[in-house]
Coordinates of C-alpha atoms in Angstrom, one line a residue:
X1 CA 0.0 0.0 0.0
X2 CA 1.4 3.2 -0.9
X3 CA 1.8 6.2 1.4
X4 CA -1.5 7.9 0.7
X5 CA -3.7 4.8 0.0
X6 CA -5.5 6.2 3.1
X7 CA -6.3 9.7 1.8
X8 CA -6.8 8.7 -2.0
X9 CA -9.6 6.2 0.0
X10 CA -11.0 9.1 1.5
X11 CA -10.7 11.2 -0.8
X12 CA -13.2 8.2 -2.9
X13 CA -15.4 8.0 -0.5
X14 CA -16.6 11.7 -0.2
X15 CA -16.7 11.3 -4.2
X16 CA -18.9 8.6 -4.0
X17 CA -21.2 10.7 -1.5
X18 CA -20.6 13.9 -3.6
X19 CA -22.1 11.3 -6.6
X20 CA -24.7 10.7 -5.0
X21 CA -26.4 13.7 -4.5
X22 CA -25.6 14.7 -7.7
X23 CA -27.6 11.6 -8.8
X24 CA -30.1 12.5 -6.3
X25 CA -30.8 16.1 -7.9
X26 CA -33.9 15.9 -10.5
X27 CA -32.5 16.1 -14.0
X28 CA -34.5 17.5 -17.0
X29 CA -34.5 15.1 -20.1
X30 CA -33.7 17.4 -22.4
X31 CA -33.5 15.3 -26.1
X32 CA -31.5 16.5 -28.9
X33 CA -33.6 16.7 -32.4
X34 CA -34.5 13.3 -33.7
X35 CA -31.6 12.0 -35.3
X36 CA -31.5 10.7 -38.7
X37 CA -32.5 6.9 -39.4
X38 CA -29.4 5.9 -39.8
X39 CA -28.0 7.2 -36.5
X40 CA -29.0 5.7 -33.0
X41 CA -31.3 7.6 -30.5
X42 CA -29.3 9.3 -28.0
X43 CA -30.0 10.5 -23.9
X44 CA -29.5 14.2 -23.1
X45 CA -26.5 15.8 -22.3
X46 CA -26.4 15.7 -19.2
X47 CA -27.3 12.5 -18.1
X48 CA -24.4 11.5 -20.3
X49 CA -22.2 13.6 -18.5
X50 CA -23.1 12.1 -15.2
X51 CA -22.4 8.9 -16.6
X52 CA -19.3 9.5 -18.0
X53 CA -17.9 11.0 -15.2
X54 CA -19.2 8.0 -12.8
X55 CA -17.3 5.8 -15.2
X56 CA -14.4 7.9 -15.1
X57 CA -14.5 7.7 -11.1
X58 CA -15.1 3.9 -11.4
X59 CA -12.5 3.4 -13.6
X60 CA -9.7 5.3 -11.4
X61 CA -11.2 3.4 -8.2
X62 CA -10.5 0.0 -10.7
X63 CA -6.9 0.8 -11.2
X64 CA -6.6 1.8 -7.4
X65 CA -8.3 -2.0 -6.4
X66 CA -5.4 -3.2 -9.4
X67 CA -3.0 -0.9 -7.9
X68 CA -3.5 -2.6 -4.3
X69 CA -3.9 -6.6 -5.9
X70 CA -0.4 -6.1 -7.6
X71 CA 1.3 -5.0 -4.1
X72 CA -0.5 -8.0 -2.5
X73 CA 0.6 -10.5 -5.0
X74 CA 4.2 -9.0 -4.0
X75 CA 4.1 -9.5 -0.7
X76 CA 2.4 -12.7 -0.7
X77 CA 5.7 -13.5 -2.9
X78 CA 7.9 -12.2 -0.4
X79 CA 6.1 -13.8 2.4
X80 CA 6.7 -17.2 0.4
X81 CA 10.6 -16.5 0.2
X82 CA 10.6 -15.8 4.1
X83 CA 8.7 -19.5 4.5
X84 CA 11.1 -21.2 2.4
X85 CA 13.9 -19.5 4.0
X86 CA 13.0 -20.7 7.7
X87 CA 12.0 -24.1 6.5
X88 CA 15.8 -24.2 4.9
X89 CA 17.5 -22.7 8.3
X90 CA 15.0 -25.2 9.9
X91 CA 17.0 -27.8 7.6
X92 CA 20.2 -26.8 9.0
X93 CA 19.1 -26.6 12.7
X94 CA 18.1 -30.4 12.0
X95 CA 21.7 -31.4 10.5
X96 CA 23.8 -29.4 13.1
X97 CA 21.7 -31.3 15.5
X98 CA 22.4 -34.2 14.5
X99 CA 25.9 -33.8 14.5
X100 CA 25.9 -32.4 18.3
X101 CA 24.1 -35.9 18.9
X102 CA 26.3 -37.7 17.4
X103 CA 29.2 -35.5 18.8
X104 CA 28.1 -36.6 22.5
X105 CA 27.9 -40.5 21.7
X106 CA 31.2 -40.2 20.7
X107 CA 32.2 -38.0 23.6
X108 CA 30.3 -40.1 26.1
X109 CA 32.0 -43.1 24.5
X110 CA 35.7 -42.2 24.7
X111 CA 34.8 -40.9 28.0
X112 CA 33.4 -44.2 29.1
X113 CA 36.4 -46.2 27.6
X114 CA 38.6 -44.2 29.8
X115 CA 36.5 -45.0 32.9
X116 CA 37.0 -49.1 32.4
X117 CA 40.3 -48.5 32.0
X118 CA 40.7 -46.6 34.7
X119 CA 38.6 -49.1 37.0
X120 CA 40.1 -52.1 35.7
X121 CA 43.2 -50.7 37.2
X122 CA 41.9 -49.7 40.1
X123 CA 40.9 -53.4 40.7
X124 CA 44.0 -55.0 39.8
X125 CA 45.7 -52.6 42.4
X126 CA 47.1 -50.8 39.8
X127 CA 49.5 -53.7 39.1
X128 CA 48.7 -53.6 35.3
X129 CA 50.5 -50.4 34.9
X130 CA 52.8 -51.3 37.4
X131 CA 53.4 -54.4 35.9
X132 CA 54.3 -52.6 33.0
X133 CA 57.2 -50.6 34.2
X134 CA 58.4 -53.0 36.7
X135 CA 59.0 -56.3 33.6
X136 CA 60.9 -53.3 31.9
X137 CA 64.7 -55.2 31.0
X138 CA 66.4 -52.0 31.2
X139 CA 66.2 -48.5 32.1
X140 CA 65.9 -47.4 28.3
X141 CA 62.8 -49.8 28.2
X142 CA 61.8 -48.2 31.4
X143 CA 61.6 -45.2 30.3
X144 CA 59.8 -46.2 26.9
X145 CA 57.4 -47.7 28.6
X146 CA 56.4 -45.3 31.2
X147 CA 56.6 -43.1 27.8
X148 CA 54.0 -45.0 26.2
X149 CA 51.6 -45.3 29.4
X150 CA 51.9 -41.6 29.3
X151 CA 51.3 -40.9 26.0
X152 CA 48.1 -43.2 25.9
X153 CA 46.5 -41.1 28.5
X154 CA 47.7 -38.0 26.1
X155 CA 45.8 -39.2 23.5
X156 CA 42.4 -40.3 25.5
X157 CA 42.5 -36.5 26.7
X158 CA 43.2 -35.1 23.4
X159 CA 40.4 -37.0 22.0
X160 CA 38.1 -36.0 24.3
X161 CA 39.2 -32.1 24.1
X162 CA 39.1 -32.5 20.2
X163 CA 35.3 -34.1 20.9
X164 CA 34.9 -31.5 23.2
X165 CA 36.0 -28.4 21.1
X166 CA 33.9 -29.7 17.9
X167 CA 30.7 -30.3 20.3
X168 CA 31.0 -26.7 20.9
X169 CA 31.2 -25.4 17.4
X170 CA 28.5 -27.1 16.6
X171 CA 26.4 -25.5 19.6
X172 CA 27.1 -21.8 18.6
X173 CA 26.3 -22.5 14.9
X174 CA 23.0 -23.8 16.2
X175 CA 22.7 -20.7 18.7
X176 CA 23.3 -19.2 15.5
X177 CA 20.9 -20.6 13.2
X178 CA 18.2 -20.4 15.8
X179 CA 18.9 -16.6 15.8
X180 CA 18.5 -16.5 12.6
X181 CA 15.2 -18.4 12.6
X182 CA 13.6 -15.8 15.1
X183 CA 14.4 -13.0 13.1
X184 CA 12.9 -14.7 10.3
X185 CA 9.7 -15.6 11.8
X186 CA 9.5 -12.2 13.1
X187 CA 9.7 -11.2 9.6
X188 CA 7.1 -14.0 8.6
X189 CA 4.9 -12.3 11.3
X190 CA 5.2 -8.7 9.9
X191 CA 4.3 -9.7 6.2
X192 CA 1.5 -11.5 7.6
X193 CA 0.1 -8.6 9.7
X194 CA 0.7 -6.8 6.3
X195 CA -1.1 -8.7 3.9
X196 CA -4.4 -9.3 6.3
X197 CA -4.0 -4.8 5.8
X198 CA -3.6 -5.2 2.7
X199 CA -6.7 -7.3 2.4
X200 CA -8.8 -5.0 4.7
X201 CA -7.3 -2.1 2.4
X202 CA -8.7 -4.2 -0.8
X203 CA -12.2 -4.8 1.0
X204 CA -12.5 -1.1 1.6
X205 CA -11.7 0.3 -2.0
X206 CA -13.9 -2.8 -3.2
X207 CA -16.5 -1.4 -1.2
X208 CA -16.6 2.3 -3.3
X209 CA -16.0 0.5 -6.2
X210 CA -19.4 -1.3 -5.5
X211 CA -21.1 1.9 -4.6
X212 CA -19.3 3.4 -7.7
X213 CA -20.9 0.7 -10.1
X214 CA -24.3 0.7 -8.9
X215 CA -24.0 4.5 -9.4
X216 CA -23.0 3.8 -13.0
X217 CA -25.7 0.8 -13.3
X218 CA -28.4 3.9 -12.3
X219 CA -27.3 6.1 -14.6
X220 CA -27.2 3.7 -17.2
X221 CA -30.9 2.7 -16.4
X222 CA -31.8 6.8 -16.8
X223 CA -29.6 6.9 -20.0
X224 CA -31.4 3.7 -21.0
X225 CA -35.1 5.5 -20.4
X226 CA -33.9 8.6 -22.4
X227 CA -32.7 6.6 -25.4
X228 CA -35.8 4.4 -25.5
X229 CA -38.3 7.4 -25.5
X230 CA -36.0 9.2 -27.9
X231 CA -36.2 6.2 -30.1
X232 CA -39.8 5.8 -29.5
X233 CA -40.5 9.6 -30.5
X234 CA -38.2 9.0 -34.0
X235 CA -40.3 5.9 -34.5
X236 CA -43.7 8.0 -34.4
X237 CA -42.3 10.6 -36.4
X238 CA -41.0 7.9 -39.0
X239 CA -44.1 6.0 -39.5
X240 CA -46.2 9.9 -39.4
X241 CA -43.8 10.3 -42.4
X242 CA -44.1 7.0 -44.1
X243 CA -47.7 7.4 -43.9
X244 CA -47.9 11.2 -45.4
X245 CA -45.6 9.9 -48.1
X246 CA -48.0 7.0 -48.9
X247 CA -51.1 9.9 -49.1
X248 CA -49.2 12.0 -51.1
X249 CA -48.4 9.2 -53.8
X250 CA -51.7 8.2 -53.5
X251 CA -52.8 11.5 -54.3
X252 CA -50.4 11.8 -57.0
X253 CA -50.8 8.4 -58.8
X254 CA -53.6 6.5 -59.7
X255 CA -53.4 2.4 -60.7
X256 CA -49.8 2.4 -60.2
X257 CA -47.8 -0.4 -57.7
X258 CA -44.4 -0.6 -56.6
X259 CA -42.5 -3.6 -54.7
X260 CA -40.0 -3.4 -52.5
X261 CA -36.1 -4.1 -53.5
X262 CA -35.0 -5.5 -50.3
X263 CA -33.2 -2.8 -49.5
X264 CA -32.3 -1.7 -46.1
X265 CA -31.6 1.6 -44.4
X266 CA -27.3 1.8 -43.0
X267 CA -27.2 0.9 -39.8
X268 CA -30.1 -1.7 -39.6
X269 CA -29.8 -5.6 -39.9
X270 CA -30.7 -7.5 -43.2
X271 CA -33.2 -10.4 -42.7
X272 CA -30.3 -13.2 -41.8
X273 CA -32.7 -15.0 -39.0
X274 CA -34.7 -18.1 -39.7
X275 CA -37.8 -17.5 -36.8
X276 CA -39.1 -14.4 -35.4
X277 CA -37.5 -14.1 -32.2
X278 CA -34.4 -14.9 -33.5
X279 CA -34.6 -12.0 -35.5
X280 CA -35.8 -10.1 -32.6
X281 CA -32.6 -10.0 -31.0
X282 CA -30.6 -9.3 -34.5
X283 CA -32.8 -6.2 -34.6
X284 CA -32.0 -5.5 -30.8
X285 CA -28.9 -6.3 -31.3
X286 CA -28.2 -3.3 -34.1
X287 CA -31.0 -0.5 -32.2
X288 CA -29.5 -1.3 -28.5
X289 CA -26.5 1.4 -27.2
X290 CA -23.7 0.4 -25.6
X291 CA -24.2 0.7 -21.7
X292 CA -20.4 1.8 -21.8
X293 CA -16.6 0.3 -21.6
X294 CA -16.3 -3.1 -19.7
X295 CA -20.4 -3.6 -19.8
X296 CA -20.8 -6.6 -22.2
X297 CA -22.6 -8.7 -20.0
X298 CA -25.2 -5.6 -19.5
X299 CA -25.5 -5.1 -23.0
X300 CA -26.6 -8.4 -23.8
X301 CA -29.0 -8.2 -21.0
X302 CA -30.8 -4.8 -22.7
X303 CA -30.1 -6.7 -25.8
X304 CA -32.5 -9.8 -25.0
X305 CA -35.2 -7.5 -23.0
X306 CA -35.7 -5.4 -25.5
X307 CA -36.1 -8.3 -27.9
X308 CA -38.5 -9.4 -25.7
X309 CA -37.2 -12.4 -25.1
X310 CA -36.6 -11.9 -21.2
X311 CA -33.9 -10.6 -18.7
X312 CA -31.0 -12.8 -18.0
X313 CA -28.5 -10.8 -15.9
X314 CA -25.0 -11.8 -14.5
X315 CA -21.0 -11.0 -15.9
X316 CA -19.8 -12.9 -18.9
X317 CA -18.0 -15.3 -17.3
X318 CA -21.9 -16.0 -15.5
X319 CA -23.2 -16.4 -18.8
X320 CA -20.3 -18.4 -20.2
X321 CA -20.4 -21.1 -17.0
X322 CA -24.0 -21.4 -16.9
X323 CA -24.7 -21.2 -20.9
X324 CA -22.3 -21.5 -23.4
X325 CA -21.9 -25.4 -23.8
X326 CA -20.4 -26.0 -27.9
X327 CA -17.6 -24.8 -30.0
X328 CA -18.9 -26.4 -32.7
X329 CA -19.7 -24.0 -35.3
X330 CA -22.1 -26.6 -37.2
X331 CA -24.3 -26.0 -33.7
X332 CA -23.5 -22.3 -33.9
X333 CA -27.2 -20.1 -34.5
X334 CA -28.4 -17.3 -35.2
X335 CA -29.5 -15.2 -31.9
X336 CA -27.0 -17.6 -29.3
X337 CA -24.3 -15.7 -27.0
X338 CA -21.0 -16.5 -28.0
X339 CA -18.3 -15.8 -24.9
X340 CA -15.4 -16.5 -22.8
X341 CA -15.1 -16.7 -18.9
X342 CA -11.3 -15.2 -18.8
X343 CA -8.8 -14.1 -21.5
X344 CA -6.0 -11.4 -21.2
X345 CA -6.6 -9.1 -24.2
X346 CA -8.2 -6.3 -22.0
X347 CA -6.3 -6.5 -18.9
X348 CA -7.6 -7.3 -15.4
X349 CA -11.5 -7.1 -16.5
X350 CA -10.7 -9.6 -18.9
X351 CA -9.1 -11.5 -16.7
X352 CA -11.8 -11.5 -14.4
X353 CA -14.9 -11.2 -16.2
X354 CA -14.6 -12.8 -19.3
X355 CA -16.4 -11.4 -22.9
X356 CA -19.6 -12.3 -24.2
X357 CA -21.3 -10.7 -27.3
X358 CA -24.0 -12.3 -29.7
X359 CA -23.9 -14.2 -33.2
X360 CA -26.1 -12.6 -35.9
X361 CA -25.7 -14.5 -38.7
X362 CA -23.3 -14.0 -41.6
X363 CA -20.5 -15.1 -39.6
X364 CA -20.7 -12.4 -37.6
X365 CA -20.3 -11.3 -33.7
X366 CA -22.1 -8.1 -32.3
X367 CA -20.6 -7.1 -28.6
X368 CA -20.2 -4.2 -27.0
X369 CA -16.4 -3.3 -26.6
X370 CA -17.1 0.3 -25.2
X371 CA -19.1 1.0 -28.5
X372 CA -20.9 -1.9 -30.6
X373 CA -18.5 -3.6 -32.5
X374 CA -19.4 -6.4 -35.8
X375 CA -16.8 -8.9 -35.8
X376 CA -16.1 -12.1 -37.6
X377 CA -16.4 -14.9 -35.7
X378 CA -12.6 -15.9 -36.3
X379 CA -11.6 -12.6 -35.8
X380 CA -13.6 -12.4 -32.3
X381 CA -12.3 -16.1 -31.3
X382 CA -8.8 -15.2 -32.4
X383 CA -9.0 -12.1 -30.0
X384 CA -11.0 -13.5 -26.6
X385 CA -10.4 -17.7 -26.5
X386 CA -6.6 -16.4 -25.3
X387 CA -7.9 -18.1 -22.2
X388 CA -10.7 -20.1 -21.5
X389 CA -11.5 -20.5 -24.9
X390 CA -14.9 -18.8 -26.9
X391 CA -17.7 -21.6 -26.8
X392 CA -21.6 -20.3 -27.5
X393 CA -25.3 -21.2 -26.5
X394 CA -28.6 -20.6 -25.6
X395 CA -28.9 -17.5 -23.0
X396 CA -31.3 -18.7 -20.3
X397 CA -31.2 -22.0 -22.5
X398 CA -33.9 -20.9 -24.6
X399 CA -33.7 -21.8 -27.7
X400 CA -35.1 -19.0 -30.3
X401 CA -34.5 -21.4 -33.6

């Protein structure tokens, strides 16, 4: 966590408030002029600006909640070091251990050779080293031999100072490595205490984020309402058109007919759906906004009601689990979602949420990347089954064929 985590927190939090009552505040719907047919109905300003600037907070609260899940994932790293660097000292407190064990057989054996040897002496009066000196055939032999009693005793004390000396060592190192072991469980300690921050940290900002969203979600809704009446109102006017067009030719021409070419205005589907709520949704599909960046899952949602089809909410990884069952394209059809549950082509949403848009025919996917994209299916697979892969279905597993 940085330095000012704590004041860019509260500094969120009184934004979040502040959005709020700005939400809160009645807002006039004022509509621009009906916009041409080929151009989608659109909300007022200002609703638009509210929503932008929500997003904008939601998005900087995002990168704070990334900002905070990267510094996590490098402590919890660290933290991993520190446990494989006790469990290694912990290896060498075992092994020098060991040693002083075996130190102090060896000591306690040496010592208790020296101690039969002493007592069988004792017993025999003594007369064994006695013996020794006393069956000596000269004074030269005398002398060697009383040299070589005294230089056994030499070596059983040498050996057992040597024994002695190395049992020693072997105690500091482990004073030593037992030090170091505190220190680093101490240290294990503090990166704990600092990740379960950390996490209360991530909670907190997780929390705005949450408010932040369902601020967004409302002003979507609002934006959603101004769009459809604005849409509704160019409809009326359309059809008041069409039908003073049709009088006027009627007026003008008598006994004539006319048939239709097929044609379609830009901007609106062709007829590429084989029942009538399949093509429901393609129309949807090219007459529904985008709800904004990262709302995919939403904009399938709007997609579907406003098809009349029903509302199915959840991410796109929700819709992907629960849904999306084939990656056979000989089972692909017109009107089914076509998703992912997690690639890496847009970051940490991606990651997270997944991508979901819907197949209209043609070999084509509709989806709402910030504004409503067309793509070909291999071009959409290509980009989004990085990860889990792209597989498609029925949403709400109703099938519209």
């Amino acid at each position: 966590m940085s330095p000012n985590s704590d004041s860019i927190l509260s500094q969120e939090l009184s934004r979040r408030t502040a959005l709020k009552a700005l939400f809160g505040a009645a807002s006039a719907a004022v509509l621009f002029g009906l916009p041409a047919r080929a151009h989608a109905a659109e909300a007022s300003k200002e609703t638009t600006d509210k929503l932008n600037a929500a997003q904008a907070q939601l998005d900087e609260v995002q990168a704070q909640l990334g900002s905070i899940a990267n510094e996590y994932a490098a402590l919890a790293n660290k933290n991993a070091q520190t446990l494989n660097d006790i469990e290694n000292v912990q290896g060498k407190i075992d092994d020098t251990q060991a040693q002083i064990d075996e130190k102090k057989a060896e000591l306690k054996k040496k010592r208790n050779d020296l101690s039969d040897r002493v007592a069988a002496s004792y017993k025999s009066g003594g007369t064994n080293i006695l013996s020794l000196l006393l069956a000596s055939g000269s004074f030269e032999e005398l002398v060697a031999n009383a040299h070589y009693v005294e230089k056994i005793n030499k070596s059983d004390r040498d050996a057992i100072e040597d024994i002695q000396t190395i049992q020693a060592e072997l105690d500091a190192q482990k004073t030593e490595l037992e030090a170091q072991k505190a220190d680093l469980e101490k240290l294990k300690d503090q990166q704990t205490a600092q990740m379960q921050d950390m996490q209360a940290k991530q909670q907190e900002v997780q929390t705005v984020l949450n408010g932040l969203s369902d601020d967004v979600k409302e002003l979507m809704a609002q934006r959603d309402s101004e769009i459809l009446a604005a849409a509704q109102a160019e409809e009326a006017a359309r059809k008041a058109a069409a039908a003073a067009a049709a009088a006027n030719k009627n007026n003008s021409y008598s006994g004539g007919s006319s048939s239709g070419g097929g044609s379609y205005a830009p901007g609106t589907p062709q007829q590429n759906a084989g029942s009538g709520k399949q093509q429901a949704v393609v129309n949807a599909c090219y007459s529904t906004p985008s709800p904004g960046q990262n709302w995919c899952a939403a904009w399938v949602t709007n997609v579907f009601r406003n098809a009349g089809v029903g509302y199915f909410g959840g991410n796109a990884c929700d819709m992907f689990n629960a849904w999306c069952y084939s990656s056979d394209r000989s089972a692909l059809q017109v009107g089914m979602i076509v998703a992912d549950s997690s690639h890496s082509g847009t970051g940490m949403p991606g990651l997270i949420y997944g991508h979901v848009g819907i197949y209209v025919g043609g070999g084509i996917v509709m989806s709402n990347e910030g504004a409503i994209t067309s793509k070909s299916l291999d071009s959409f697979i290509s980009f989004y089954g990085t990860g889990s892969g792209v597989r498609w279905g029925w949403l709400g597993g109703i099938a519209l064929s």
